[in-house]
Amino acid sequence: MAGEGSTFRLRCSLLGHGQDVRGLTRGLFPDGGFVSVSRDRTARLWAPDGLNRGFTEMHCMSGHSNFVSCVCIIPPSDLYPRGLIATGGNDHNICIFTVDNSAPLYVLKGHKNTVCSLSSGKFGTLLSGSWDTTAKVWLNDRCMMTLQGHTAAIWAVKILPEQGLMLTGSADKTIKLWKAGRCERTFTGHEDCVRGLAILSEMEFLSCANDASVRRWQISGECLQVYYGHTNYIYSISVFPRCKDFVTTGEDRSLRIWKQGECAQTIRLPAQSVWCCCVLDNGDIVVGASDGIIRVFTEALERTASAEEIQAFENELAQASIDPKTGDLGDISADDLPGREHLKDPGARDGQTRLIKDNGKVEAYQWSVSEGRWIKIGDVVGSSGATQQTSGKVLFEGKEYDYVFTIDVNENGPSYKLPYNITDDPWLTAYNFLQKNDLNPMFLDQVAKFIMDNTKGQTLLSTSNQFSDPFTGAGRYVPGSSSGSSTIPGADPFTGAGRYVPGSASNAVPPVGGVDPFTGMGAYQSAAAKVENIYFPKEDAVTFDQANPTQILGKLKELNGSAAEEHKLTEDDLIVLEKLLSAACNTSAETPTAQQLETLWRAVNWPEDIVFPALDILRLSVRHPTVNENFCSEKEHVQFIILLLKFLNPKGKQANQLLALRALCNCFVSHAGQKLMMEQRDEIMTQAIETKSGNNKNIHIALATLTLNYAVCLHKVNNVEGKAQCLSVISTVMEVVQDLEAIFRLLVALGTLISDDTNAVQLAKSLGVDSQIKKYASVSEPAKVKECCRFVLNLL
């Protein structure tokens, strides 16, 4: 950790990378080493040099076709006892390396733009953040889920110690907390792009941003403290082991060490952009910057560089050029500056800067408390030490570019921003620019020539340092952000005593092996012999079959009498629906007709407050192969799904939510329905999970059954994202559901999903599902809950 009162001094400077060092991470192997990545498209593994204070480059890894922007270590596993190295790049890919091979073990593809942040968790999980505004969760070589909700580039990601919790920081100025793949909370407070995150504990974390501030947050959402010290963008933040002290680096050419909430030391570097930092196990700090050099700083005297090396570093710093336009040194008026005698007075605090004028030149000095002297940190000149090409720091729409040109197409029209990287094809960039801004294609040659003419040398058209986030507009809907919990009791929608409660019996799937755990009949008795797993993997869908056709039709006729004229059904229509219902309930051998289905469609489009008996007829009818084929076919399915999803609105009537969920469950009985449900899985599950917010146990049972039916289908196909979504839903719903029948169905769904699939087992563990379900292993009644839970825990 950072000791009290001690000072960090240079340990060594490491040459190797040809361009900016953009990412650093502490290594697991070799001990005391680290990994660096660079715009030179390589990653390098460094090991401490036993003979002196330096590090040796063990090997250089290549696999990206463009800049490498981030790196993290995946912890050791049985297969890879030394862990793995993950790197993300501007080629949109993530490369996974072993520690002893320079070529990737495999490449993860899926992001649509630069991957700029990586974080690893337990059980081999990897979280990536990208300029494409999404974060992705990977397990081994598969993408398990995509986190959507930010409206601009995601610059920072971190997996928290508590399983299933993840953080993302974005150019939309917010940080989001995700649990089991769903946004649980959004942290607001930063006034510009969030660039870095660091974990302090299970309950607290730090963030840094382009607003030059660091914030300390509680997971619950409260901002506990804001730290100021930097004078420009802060790019990176890293925490000391076993304490809450931390280090930051930024665009003001500095590394800052923070102790007890105060900036205790400022170390200036001879490079404009100090992109990244990491803290080693021994407390030494590694820093990467736009000059391509890695520098290590230490508090330990035995590891401090020689006097000659420190002098060489100070000379390099003294020769650096500081651009007054960056604002790092405040407003500068050369005429008002004092001379060299101003340096006789000691500074008031460590890191304080002082400007003097000597022979017409403006020089910048910084006070070092530990050494009791002013150290020259550069000459103040008209241009920055790092060119735009090397620092690559122009921000546009939350992303980094080498250039952002302002193009005026005609004198009276608006001007357009054209972002460009030196590795881009000028013709393709020009074409995309014209397409995006709906400009005449005849300008193609002109724009491409403009790009080529203006990117030959080191000069650059004037660009504004400020960037405004263009990804505006109403925030995208985030599943689970709704807090509206309905308190309507789970009453029978067909009001009155002794009336039908739709689907109160569990199901009518024929018993497996003589006993079916889903029926209430003949409760399963645990035998004294070894209990056999009769619960999962489940092979067939669970449906809601119980019905009282007389009461359903009675309610339909009663409500039809009071319906508005445009909705009223004729006597003939009611007879048609009666015939459909008897066909659906197998009381007649007739096949439903087109006329019956057309009449049913009119009835299910009744107003929300009277539609429930028609929905119940739909719920029963969709089990019939003819009806299932009709509503779930290519031709009709869009309207059918839109209708049912409309009724899943958590603010709507609970009777409608219940019957819509049951109708969706019953769709799984035929091939057409299964196909439709799988095609629309993402939308249906996202909407269905919103119904968890009420306290209606029948709705919870229907939601659990829908999840189970999806698990049955997903067990038969190798759909990794589908399984991940299903696991996420199970984990989320488990937290709110009290009813043991709903819990039982979720346990069967979980068991079915993870049976014969090691990837799914690992993902379930990483979401913390095992700790969620442990309590159900000791439930006494019904016995099936306890037994099923124990079988699931055996797999986990």
GROMACS .gro file of C-alpha atoms in nm, residues 82-491:
model
  410
   82ARG     CA    1  -0.101  -1.952  -1.529
   83GLY     CA    2  -0.414  -1.767  -1.638
   84LEU     CA    3  -0.477  -1.600  -1.974
   85ILE     CA    4  -0.422  -1.250  -2.117
   86ALA     CA    5  -0.715  -1.072  -2.288
   87THR     CA    6  -0.659  -0.767  -2.512
   88GLY     CA    7  -0.915  -0.544  -2.685
   89GLY     CA    8  -0.853  -0.338  -2.997
   90ASN     CA    9  -0.970  -0.087  -3.255
   91ASP     CA   10  -1.028  -0.381  -3.491
   92HIS     CA   11  -1.342  -0.456  -3.278
   93ASN     CA   12  -1.188  -0.786  -3.158
   94ILE     CA   13  -1.072  -0.935  -2.829
   95CYS     CA   14  -0.763  -1.159  -2.848
   96ILE     CA   15  -0.699  -1.424  -2.581
   97PHE     CA   16  -0.335  -1.527  -2.526
   98THR     CA   17  -0.157  -1.778  -2.306
   99VAL     CA   18   0.139  -1.633  -2.115
  100ASP     CA   19   0.393  -1.820  -2.326
  101ASN     CA   20   0.267  -1.779  -2.683
  102SER     CA   21   0.288  -1.473  -2.906
  103ALA     CA   22  -0.016  -1.573  -3.120
  104PRO     CA   23  -0.374  -1.569  -2.985
  105LEU     CA   24  -0.526  -1.887  -2.844
  106TYR     CA   25  -0.858  -1.763  -2.986
  107VAL     CA   26  -1.028  -1.437  -3.091
  108LEU     CA   27  -1.366  -1.313  -2.963
  109LYS     CA   28  -1.573  -1.136  -3.228
  110GLY     CA   29  -1.906  -0.964  -3.172
  111HIS     CA   30  -1.850  -0.596  -3.099
  112LYS     CA   31  -1.921  -0.353  -3.383
  113ASN     CA   32  -1.662  -0.093  -3.282
  114THR     CA   33  -1.344  -0.046  -3.076
  115VAL     CA   34  -1.318  -0.258  -2.762
  116CYS     CA   35  -1.174  -0.014  -2.507
  117SER     CA   36  -1.216  -0.183  -2.169
  118LEU     CA   37  -1.193  -0.536  -2.024
  119SER     CA   38  -1.248  -0.688  -1.680
  120SER     CA   39  -1.238  -1.052  -1.567
  121GLY     CA   40  -1.445  -1.231  -1.305
  122LYS     CA   41  -1.479  -1.573  -1.147
  123PHE     CA   42  -1.532  -1.896  -1.341
  124GLY     CA   43  -1.368  -1.761  -1.657
  125THR     CA   44  -1.612  -1.475  -1.722
  126LEU     CA   45  -1.490  -1.170  -1.913
  127LEU     CA   46  -1.668  -0.833  -1.944
  128SER     CA   47  -1.589  -0.604  -2.240
  129GLY     CA   48  -1.691  -0.243  -2.311
  130SER     CA   49  -1.701  -0.090  -2.658
  131TRP     CA   50  -1.760   0.227  -2.854
  132ASP     CA   51  -2.062   0.044  -3.002
  133THR     CA   52  -2.243   0.147  -2.673
  134THR     CA   53  -2.270  -0.212  -2.547
  135ALA     CA   54  -2.089  -0.429  -2.297
  136LYS     CA   55  -2.067  -0.804  -2.351
  137VAL     CA   56  -2.025  -1.091  -2.107
  138TRP     CA   57  -1.809  -1.375  -2.241
  139LEU     CA   58  -1.749  -1.722  -2.106
  140ASN     CA   59  -1.450  -1.898  -2.262
  141ASP     CA   60  -1.496  -1.839  -2.638
  142ARG     CA   61  -1.869  -1.751  -2.633
  143CYS     CA   62  -2.066  -1.429  -2.585
  144MET     CA   63  -2.323  -1.509  -2.314
  145MET     CA   64  -2.508  -1.179  -2.293
  146THR     CA   65  -2.503  -0.822  -2.420
  147LEU     CA   66  -2.566  -0.531  -2.180
  148GLN     CA   67  -2.762  -0.258  -2.356
  149GLY     CA   68  -2.873   0.072  -2.209
  150HIS     CA   69  -2.594   0.329  -2.253
  151THR     CA   70  -2.644   0.587  -2.526
  152ALA     CA   71  -2.274   0.643  -2.605
  153ALA     CA   72  -1.939   0.464  -2.603
  154ILE     CA   73  -1.861   0.248  -2.296
  155TRP     CA   74  -1.511   0.346  -2.188
  156ALA     CA   75  -1.483   0.152  -1.861
  157VAL     CA   76  -1.606  -0.183  -1.726
  158LYS     CA   77  -1.550  -0.371  -1.398
  159ILE     CA   78  -1.682  -0.698  -1.253
  160LEU     CA   79  -1.756  -0.652  -0.882
  161PRO     CA   80  -1.654  -0.908  -0.616
  162GLU     CA   81  -2.018  -1.006  -0.550
  163GLN     CA   82  -2.122  -1.258  -0.812
  164GLY     CA   83  -2.340  -1.134  -1.092
  165LEU     CA   84  -2.270  -0.761  -1.034
  166MET     CA   85  -2.102  -0.555  -1.307
  167LEU     CA   86  -2.027  -0.185  -1.366
  168THR     CA   87  -2.004   0.011  -1.692
  169GLY     CA   88  -1.893   0.374  -1.739
  170SER     CA   89  -1.982   0.564  -2.054
  171ALA     CA   90  -1.939   0.874  -2.266
  172ASP     CA   91  -2.308   0.940  -2.186
  173LYS     CA   92  -2.167   1.061  -1.847
  174THR     CA   93  -2.333   0.781  -1.648
  175ILE     CA   94  -2.225   0.462  -1.473
  176LYS     CA   95  -2.460   0.163  -1.469
  177LEU     CA   96  -2.476  -0.129  -1.225
  178TRP     CA   97  -2.589  -0.457  -1.380
  179LYS     CA   98  -2.708  -0.768  -1.199
  180ALA     CA   99  -2.750  -1.094  -1.389
  181GLY     CA  100  -2.742  -0.897  -1.714
  182ARG     CA  101  -3.007  -0.637  -1.621
  183CYS     CA  102  -2.951  -0.270  -1.532
  184GLU     CA  103  -3.024  -0.228  -1.161
  185ARG     CA  104  -2.911   0.131  -1.111
  186THR     CA  105  -2.772   0.433  -1.298
  187PHE     CA  106  -2.519   0.662  -1.125
  188THR     CA  107  -2.525   1.025  -1.238
  189GLY     CA  108  -2.295   1.306  -1.128
  190HIS     CA  109  -2.003   1.323  -1.370
  191GLU     CA  110  -2.032   1.613  -1.613
  192ASP     CA  111  -1.838   1.451  -1.895
  193CYS     CA  112  -1.732   1.114  -2.038
  194VAL     CA  113  -1.657   0.850  -1.768
  195ARG     CA  114  -1.313   0.702  -1.849
  196GLY     CA  115  -1.212   0.470  -1.565
  197LEU     CA  116  -1.349   0.255  -1.280
  198ALA     CA  117  -1.176   0.091  -0.982
  199ILE     CA  118  -1.319  -0.135  -0.711
  200LEU     CA  119  -1.257  -0.048  -0.345
  201SER     CA  120  -1.473  -0.318  -0.183
  202GLU     CA  121  -1.795  -0.512  -0.235
  203MET     CA  122  -1.983  -0.194  -0.143
  204GLU     CA  123  -1.772   0.089  -0.289
  205PHE     CA  124  -1.601   0.189  -0.612
  206LEU     CA  125  -1.421   0.485  -0.772
  207SER     CA  126  -1.474   0.650  -1.111
  208CYS     CA  127  -1.273   0.908  -1.307
  209ALA     CA  128  -1.386   1.120  -1.601
  210ASN     CA  129  -1.310   1.385  -1.859
  211ASP     CA  130  -1.455   1.641  -1.613
  212ALA     CA  131  -1.118   1.613  -1.427
  213SER     CA  132  -1.282   1.467  -1.116
  214VAL     CA  133  -1.270   1.137  -0.929
  215ARG     CA  134  -1.584   1.018  -0.748
  216ARG     CA  135  -1.625   0.760  -0.474
  217TRP     CA  136  -1.959   0.578  -0.484
  218GLN     CA  137  -2.158   0.334  -0.279
  219ILE     CA  138  -2.315   0.045  -0.472
  220SER     CA  139  -2.649   0.169  -0.335
  221GLY     CA  140  -2.616   0.479  -0.556
  222GLU     CA  141  -2.484   0.747  -0.321
  223CYS     CA  142  -2.181   0.955  -0.421
  224LEU     CA  143  -1.969   0.968  -0.103
  225GLN     CA  144  -1.691   1.203  -0.218
  226VAL     CA  145  -1.559   1.400  -0.514
  227TYR     CA  146  -1.182   1.447  -0.553
  228TYR     CA  147  -1.032   1.735  -0.753
  229GLY     CA  148  -0.668   1.782  -0.850
  230HIS     CA  149  -0.621   1.710  -1.219
  231THR     CA  150  -0.655   2.001  -1.462
  232ASN     CA  151  -0.762   1.797  -1.766
  233TYR     CA  152  -0.919   1.464  -1.864
  234ILE     CA  153  -0.848   1.176  -1.622
  235TYR     CA  154  -0.793   0.859  -1.822
  236SER     CA  155  -0.716   0.591  -1.569
  237ILE     CA  156  -0.750   0.499  -1.201
  238SER     CA  157  -0.597   0.215  -1.001
  239VAL     CA  158  -0.624   0.117  -0.633
  240PHE     CA  159  -0.338   0.018  -0.400
  241PRO     CA  160  -0.365  -0.335  -0.260
  242ARG     CA  161  -0.537  -0.373   0.078
  243CYS     CA  162  -0.629  -0.006   0.127
  244LYS     CA  163  -0.841   0.275  -0.019
  245ASP     CA  164  -0.552   0.486  -0.152
  246PHE     CA  165  -0.534   0.515  -0.530
  247VAL     CA  166  -0.351   0.663  -0.829
  248THR     CA  167  -0.478   0.849  -1.136
  249THR     CA  168  -0.331   0.959  -1.470
  250GLY     CA  169  -0.455   1.206  -1.728
  251GLU     CA  170  -0.417   1.453  -2.010
  252ASP     CA  171  -0.239   1.706  -1.783
  253ARG     CA  172   0.091   1.513  -1.816
  254SER     CA  173   0.063   1.387  -1.460
  255LEU     CA  174   0.041   1.083  -1.236
  256ARG     CA  175  -0.122   1.166  -0.903
  257ILE     CA  176  -0.105   0.960  -0.584
  258TRP     CA  177  -0.404   1.000  -0.348
  259LYS     CA  178  -0.376   0.911   0.023
  260GLN     CA  179  -0.658   0.949   0.276
  261GLY     CA  180  -0.864   1.131   0.016
  262GLU     CA  181  -0.599   1.397  -0.060
  263CYS     CA  182  -0.362   1.432  -0.354
  264ALA     CA  183  -0.038   1.351  -0.171
  265GLN     CA  184   0.203   1.358  -0.466
  266THR     CA  185   0.202   1.474  -0.828
  267ILE     CA  186   0.457   1.331  -1.070
  268ARG     CA  187   0.484   1.507  -1.408
  269LEU     CA  188   0.586   1.313  -1.716
  270PRO     CA  189   0.750   1.431  -2.041
  271ALA     CA  190   0.442   1.328  -2.244
  272GLN     CA  191   0.111   1.509  -2.289
  273SER     CA  192  -0.122   1.208  -2.246
  274VAL     CA  193  -0.060   0.973  -1.955
  275TRP     CA  194  -0.302   0.706  -2.071
  276CYS     CA  195  -0.288   0.429  -1.815
  277CYS     CA  196  -0.158   0.304  -1.482
  278CYS     CA  197  -0.164  -0.007  -1.268
  279VAL     CA  198  -0.039  -0.086  -0.918
  280LEU     CA  199   0.176  -0.396  -0.864
  281ASP     CA  200   0.147  -0.624  -0.559
  282ASN     CA  201   0.447  -0.456  -0.398
  283GLY     CA  202   0.280  -0.112  -0.430
  284ASP     CA  203   0.495   0.009  -0.722
  285ILE     CA  204   0.310   0.210  -0.988
  286VAL     CA  205   0.343   0.138  -1.362
  287VAL     CA  206   0.248   0.419  -1.603
  288GLY     CA  207   0.205   0.425  -1.983
  289ALA     CA  208   0.201   0.742  -2.193
  290SER     CA  209   0.182   0.891  -2.542
  291ASP     CA  210   0.562   0.887  -2.585
  292GLY     CA  211   0.551   0.504  -2.598
  293ILE     CA  212   0.760   0.470  -2.279
  294ILE     CA  213   0.653   0.271  -1.971
  295ARG     CA  214   0.775   0.416  -1.641
  296VAL     CA  215   0.767   0.246  -1.302
  297PHE     CA  216   0.768   0.446  -0.977
  298THR     CA  217   0.844   0.308  -0.630
  299GLU     CA  218   0.852   0.412  -0.263
  300ALA     CA  219   1.113   0.145  -0.182
  301LEU     CA  220   1.465   0.289  -0.162
  302GLU     CA  221   1.620  -0.043  -0.267
  303ARG     CA  222   1.425  -0.032  -0.595
  304THR     CA  223   1.474   0.338  -0.670
  305ALA     CA  224   1.664   0.421  -0.991
  306SER     CA  225   2.024   0.542  -0.975
  307ALA     CA  226   2.097   0.913  -0.937
  308GLU     CA  227   2.206   0.921  -1.305
  309GLU     CA  228   1.877   0.770  -1.425
  310ILE     CA  229   1.672   1.009  -1.214
  311GLN     CA  230   1.875   1.303  -1.347
  312ALA     CA  231   1.819   1.183  -1.705
  313PHE     CA  232   1.444   1.165  -1.638
  314GLU     CA  233   1.444   1.519  -1.494
  315ASN     CA  234   1.642   1.646  -1.793
  316GLU     CA  235   1.389   1.487  -2.028
  317LEU     CA  236   1.108   1.649  -1.829
  318ALA     CA  237   1.281   1.988  -1.831
  319GLN     CA  238   1.309   1.975  -2.211
  320ALA     CA  239   0.939   1.895  -2.260
  321SER     CA  240   0.722   2.156  -2.425
  322ILE     CA  241   0.401   2.255  -2.249
  323ASP     CA  242   0.114   2.389  -2.457
  324PRO     CA  243  -0.054   2.677  -2.268
  325LYS     CA  244  -0.380   2.606  -2.455
  326THR     CA  245  -0.432   2.284  -2.258
  327GLY     CA  246  -0.509   2.490  -1.948
  328ASP     CA  247  -0.289   2.262  -1.735
  329LEU     CA  248  -0.106   2.561  -1.589
  330GLY     CA  249  -0.393   2.809  -1.571
  331ASP     CA  250  -0.410   3.136  -1.765
  332ILE     CA  251  -0.061   3.245  -1.863
  333SER     CA  252   0.042   3.601  -1.932
  334ALA     CA  253   0.416   3.592  -2.006
  335ASP     CA  254   0.460   3.966  -1.941
  336ASP     CA  255   0.344   3.934  -1.579
  337LEU     CA  256   0.569   3.641  -1.482
  338PRO     CA  257   0.851   3.680  -1.225
  339GLY     CA  258   1.213   3.580  -1.290
  340ARG     CA  259   1.429   3.295  -1.157
  341GLU     CA  260   1.446   3.453  -0.808
  342HIS     CA  261   1.084   3.337  -0.764
  343LEU     CA  262   1.220   2.980  -0.717
  344LYS     CA  263   1.402   3.076  -0.392
  345ASP     CA  264   1.074   3.061  -0.200
  346PRO     CA  265   0.962   2.707  -0.108
  347GLY     CA  266   0.632   2.573  -0.237
  348ALA     CA  267   0.323   2.541  -0.018
  349ARG     CA  268   0.234   2.181  -0.117
  350ASP     CA  269   0.366   1.890  -0.317
  351GLY     CA  270   0.296   1.919  -0.688
  352GLN     CA  271   0.245   2.296  -0.679
  353THR     CA  272   0.351   2.451  -1.012
  354ARG     CA  273   0.527   2.782  -1.058
  355LEU     CA  274   0.599   2.965  -1.384
  356ILE     CA  275   0.899   3.192  -1.434
  357LYS     CA  276   1.036   3.393  -1.724
  358ASP     CA  277   1.404   3.345  -1.801
  359ASN     CA  278   1.571   3.508  -2.104
  360GLY     CA  279   1.234   3.554  -2.274
  361LYS     CA  280   1.140   3.188  -2.223
  362VAL     CA  281   0.859   3.072  -1.996
  363GLU     CA  282   0.957   2.773  -1.781
  364ALA     CA  283   0.735   2.557  -1.556
  365TYR     CA  284   0.855   2.415  -1.222
  366GLN     CA  285   0.692   2.180  -0.972
  367TRP     CA  286   0.759   2.171  -0.596
  368SER     CA  287   0.878   1.840  -0.447
  369VAL     CA  288   0.815   1.826  -0.072
  370SER     CA  289   1.034   1.519  -0.020
  371GLU     CA  290   1.335   1.678  -0.189
  372GLY     CA  291   1.265   2.036  -0.079
  373ARG     CA  292   1.330   2.178  -0.425
  374TRP     CA  293   1.165   2.301  -0.745
  375ILE     CA  294   1.196   2.054  -1.036
  376LYS     CA  295   1.167   2.186  -1.391
  377ILE     CA  296   0.880   2.016  -1.572
  378GLY     CA  297   0.911   2.186  -1.910
  379ASP     CA  298   0.917   2.492  -2.132
  380VAL     CA  299   0.584   2.660  -2.204
  381VAL     CA  300   0.558   2.699  -2.582
  382GLY     CA  301   0.287   2.740  -2.842
  383SER     CA  302   0.239   2.372  -2.919
  384SER     CA  303   0.205   2.061  -2.706
  385GLY     CA  304   0.484   1.810  -2.669
  386ALA     CA  305   0.272   1.535  -2.816
  387THR     CA  306   0.129   1.577  -3.163
  388GLN     CA  307  -0.228   1.488  -3.242
  389GLN     CA  308  -0.101   1.179  -3.424
  390THR     CA  309   0.076   1.035  -3.122
  391SER     CA  310  -0.178   1.117  -2.857
  392GLY     CA  311  -0.486   1.046  -3.067
  393LYS     CA  312  -0.700   1.233  -2.822
  394VAL     CA  313  -0.961   1.417  -3.026
  395LEU     CA  314  -1.299   1.311  -2.898
  396PHE     CA  315  -1.606   1.306  -3.118
  397GLU     CA  316  -1.932   1.137  -3.019
  398GLY     CA  317  -1.755   0.988  -2.719
  399LYS     CA  318  -1.492   0.815  -2.935
  400GLU     CA  319  -1.127   0.894  -3.006
  401TYR     CA  320  -0.993   0.999  -3.344
  402ASP     CA  321  -0.663   1.124  -3.480
  403TYR     CA  322  -0.850   1.408  -3.652
  404VAL     CA  323  -1.193   1.567  -3.638
  405PHE     CA  324  -1.233   1.802  -3.936
  406THR     CA  325  -1.503   2.063  -3.973
  407ILE     CA  326  -1.641   2.053  -4.328
  408ASP     CA  327  -1.842   2.340  -4.478
  409VAL     CA  328  -2.025   2.212  -4.784
  410ASN     CA  329  -2.151   2.555  -4.885
  411GLU     CA  330  -2.120   2.900  -4.734
  412ASN     CA  331  -2.477   2.931  -4.612
  413GLY     CA  332  -2.535   2.570  -4.500
  414PRO     CA  333  -2.444   2.403  -4.171
  415SER     CA  334  -2.094   2.270  -4.103
  416TYR     CA  335  -2.039   1.896  -4.050
  417LYS     CA  336  -1.786   1.710  -3.832
  418LEU     CA  337  -1.575   1.448  -4.011
  419PRO     CA  338  -1.383   1.217  -3.774
  420TYR     CA  339  -1.083   1.031  -3.918
  421ASN     CA  340  -0.812   0.792  -3.798
  422ILE     CA  341  -0.484   0.767  -3.989
  423THR     CA  342  -0.543   0.393  -4.035
  424ASP     CA  343  -0.880   0.454  -4.208
  425ASP     CA  344  -0.936   0.445  -4.583
  426PRO     CA  345  -0.995   0.810  -4.688
  427TRP     CA  346  -1.234   0.711  -4.968
  428LEU     CA  347  -1.446   0.491  -4.743
  429THR     CA  348  -1.447   0.758  -4.471
  430ALA     CA  349  -1.556   1.020  -4.727
  431TYR     CA  350  -1.829   0.789  -4.860
  432ASN     CA  351  -1.962   0.715  -4.507
  433PHE     CA  352  -1.951   1.085  -4.418
  434LEU     CA  353  -2.162   1.178  -4.723
  435GLN     CA  354  -2.408   0.895  -4.656
  436LYS     CA  355  -2.448   0.981  -4.287
  437ASN     CA  356  -2.515   1.348  -4.354
  438ASP     CA  357  -2.730   1.287  -4.663
  439LEU     CA  358  -2.493   1.489  -4.884
  440ASN     CA  359  -2.454   1.470  -5.261
  441PRO     CA  360  -2.225   1.179  -5.368
  442MET     CA  361  -2.062   1.412  -5.623
  443PHE     CA  362  -1.855   1.551  -5.332
  444LEU     CA  363  -1.677   1.213  -5.285
  445ASP     CA  364  -1.353   1.300  -5.468
  446GLN     CA  365  -1.341   1.644  -5.310
  447VAL     CA  366  -1.384   1.515  -4.951
  448ALA     CA  367  -1.138   1.225  -4.995
  449LYS     CA  368  -0.877   1.465  -5.141
  450PHE     CA  369  -0.939   1.706  -4.850
  451ILE     CA  370  -0.869   1.423  -4.601
  452MET     CA  371  -0.551   1.314  -4.780
  453ASP     CA  372  -0.421   1.671  -4.815
  454ASN     CA  373  -0.478   1.744  -4.448
  455THR     CA  374  -0.331   1.427  -4.301
  456LYS     CA  375   0.004   1.416  -4.482
  457GLY     CA  376   0.202   1.623  -4.236
  458GLN     CA  377   0.190   1.674  -3.862
  459THR     CA  378  -0.037   1.976  -3.889
  460LEU     CA  379  -0.404   1.963  -3.810
  461LEU     CA  380  -0.704   2.182  -3.864
  462SER     CA  381  -0.803   2.350  -3.541
  463THR     CA  382  -1.033   2.125  -3.342
  464SER     CA  383  -1.217   2.205  -3.028
  465ASN     CA  384  -1.097   2.030  -2.713
  466GLN     CA  385  -1.450   2.023  -2.587
  467PHE     CA  386  -1.687   1.755  -2.699
  468SER     CA  387  -2.059   1.745  -2.660
  469ASP     CA  388  -2.231   1.410  -2.639
  470PRO     CA  389  -2.439   1.372  -2.957
  471PHE     CA  390  -2.603   1.048  -2.843
  472THR     CA  391  -2.893   1.241  -2.697
  473GLY     CA  392  -3.260   1.163  -2.694
  474ALA     CA  393  -3.475   0.980  -2.446
  475GLY     CA  394  -3.285   0.707  -2.263
  476ARG     CA  395  -3.344   0.361  -2.404
  477TYR     CA  396  -3.581   0.150  -2.202
  478VAL     CA  397  -3.384  -0.056  -1.949
  479PRO     CA  398  -3.558  -0.378  -1.846
  480GLY     CA  399  -3.601  -0.394  -1.472
  481SER     CA  400  -3.582  -0.019  -1.412
  482SER     CA  401  -3.957  -0.013  -1.354
  483SER     CA  402  -4.034  -0.001  -0.985
  484GLY     CA  403  -4.410   0.004  -1.020
  485SER     CA  404  -4.533  -0.279  -0.802
  486SER     CA  405  -4.900  -0.348  -0.815
  487THR     CA  406  -5.076  -0.423  -0.491
  488ILE     CA  407  -5.395  -0.566  -0.637
  489PRO     CA  408  -5.448  -0.902  -0.467
  490GLY     CA  409  -5.429  -1.208  -0.689
  491ALA     CA  410  -5.804  -1.230  -0.717
   0.00000   0.00000   0.00000
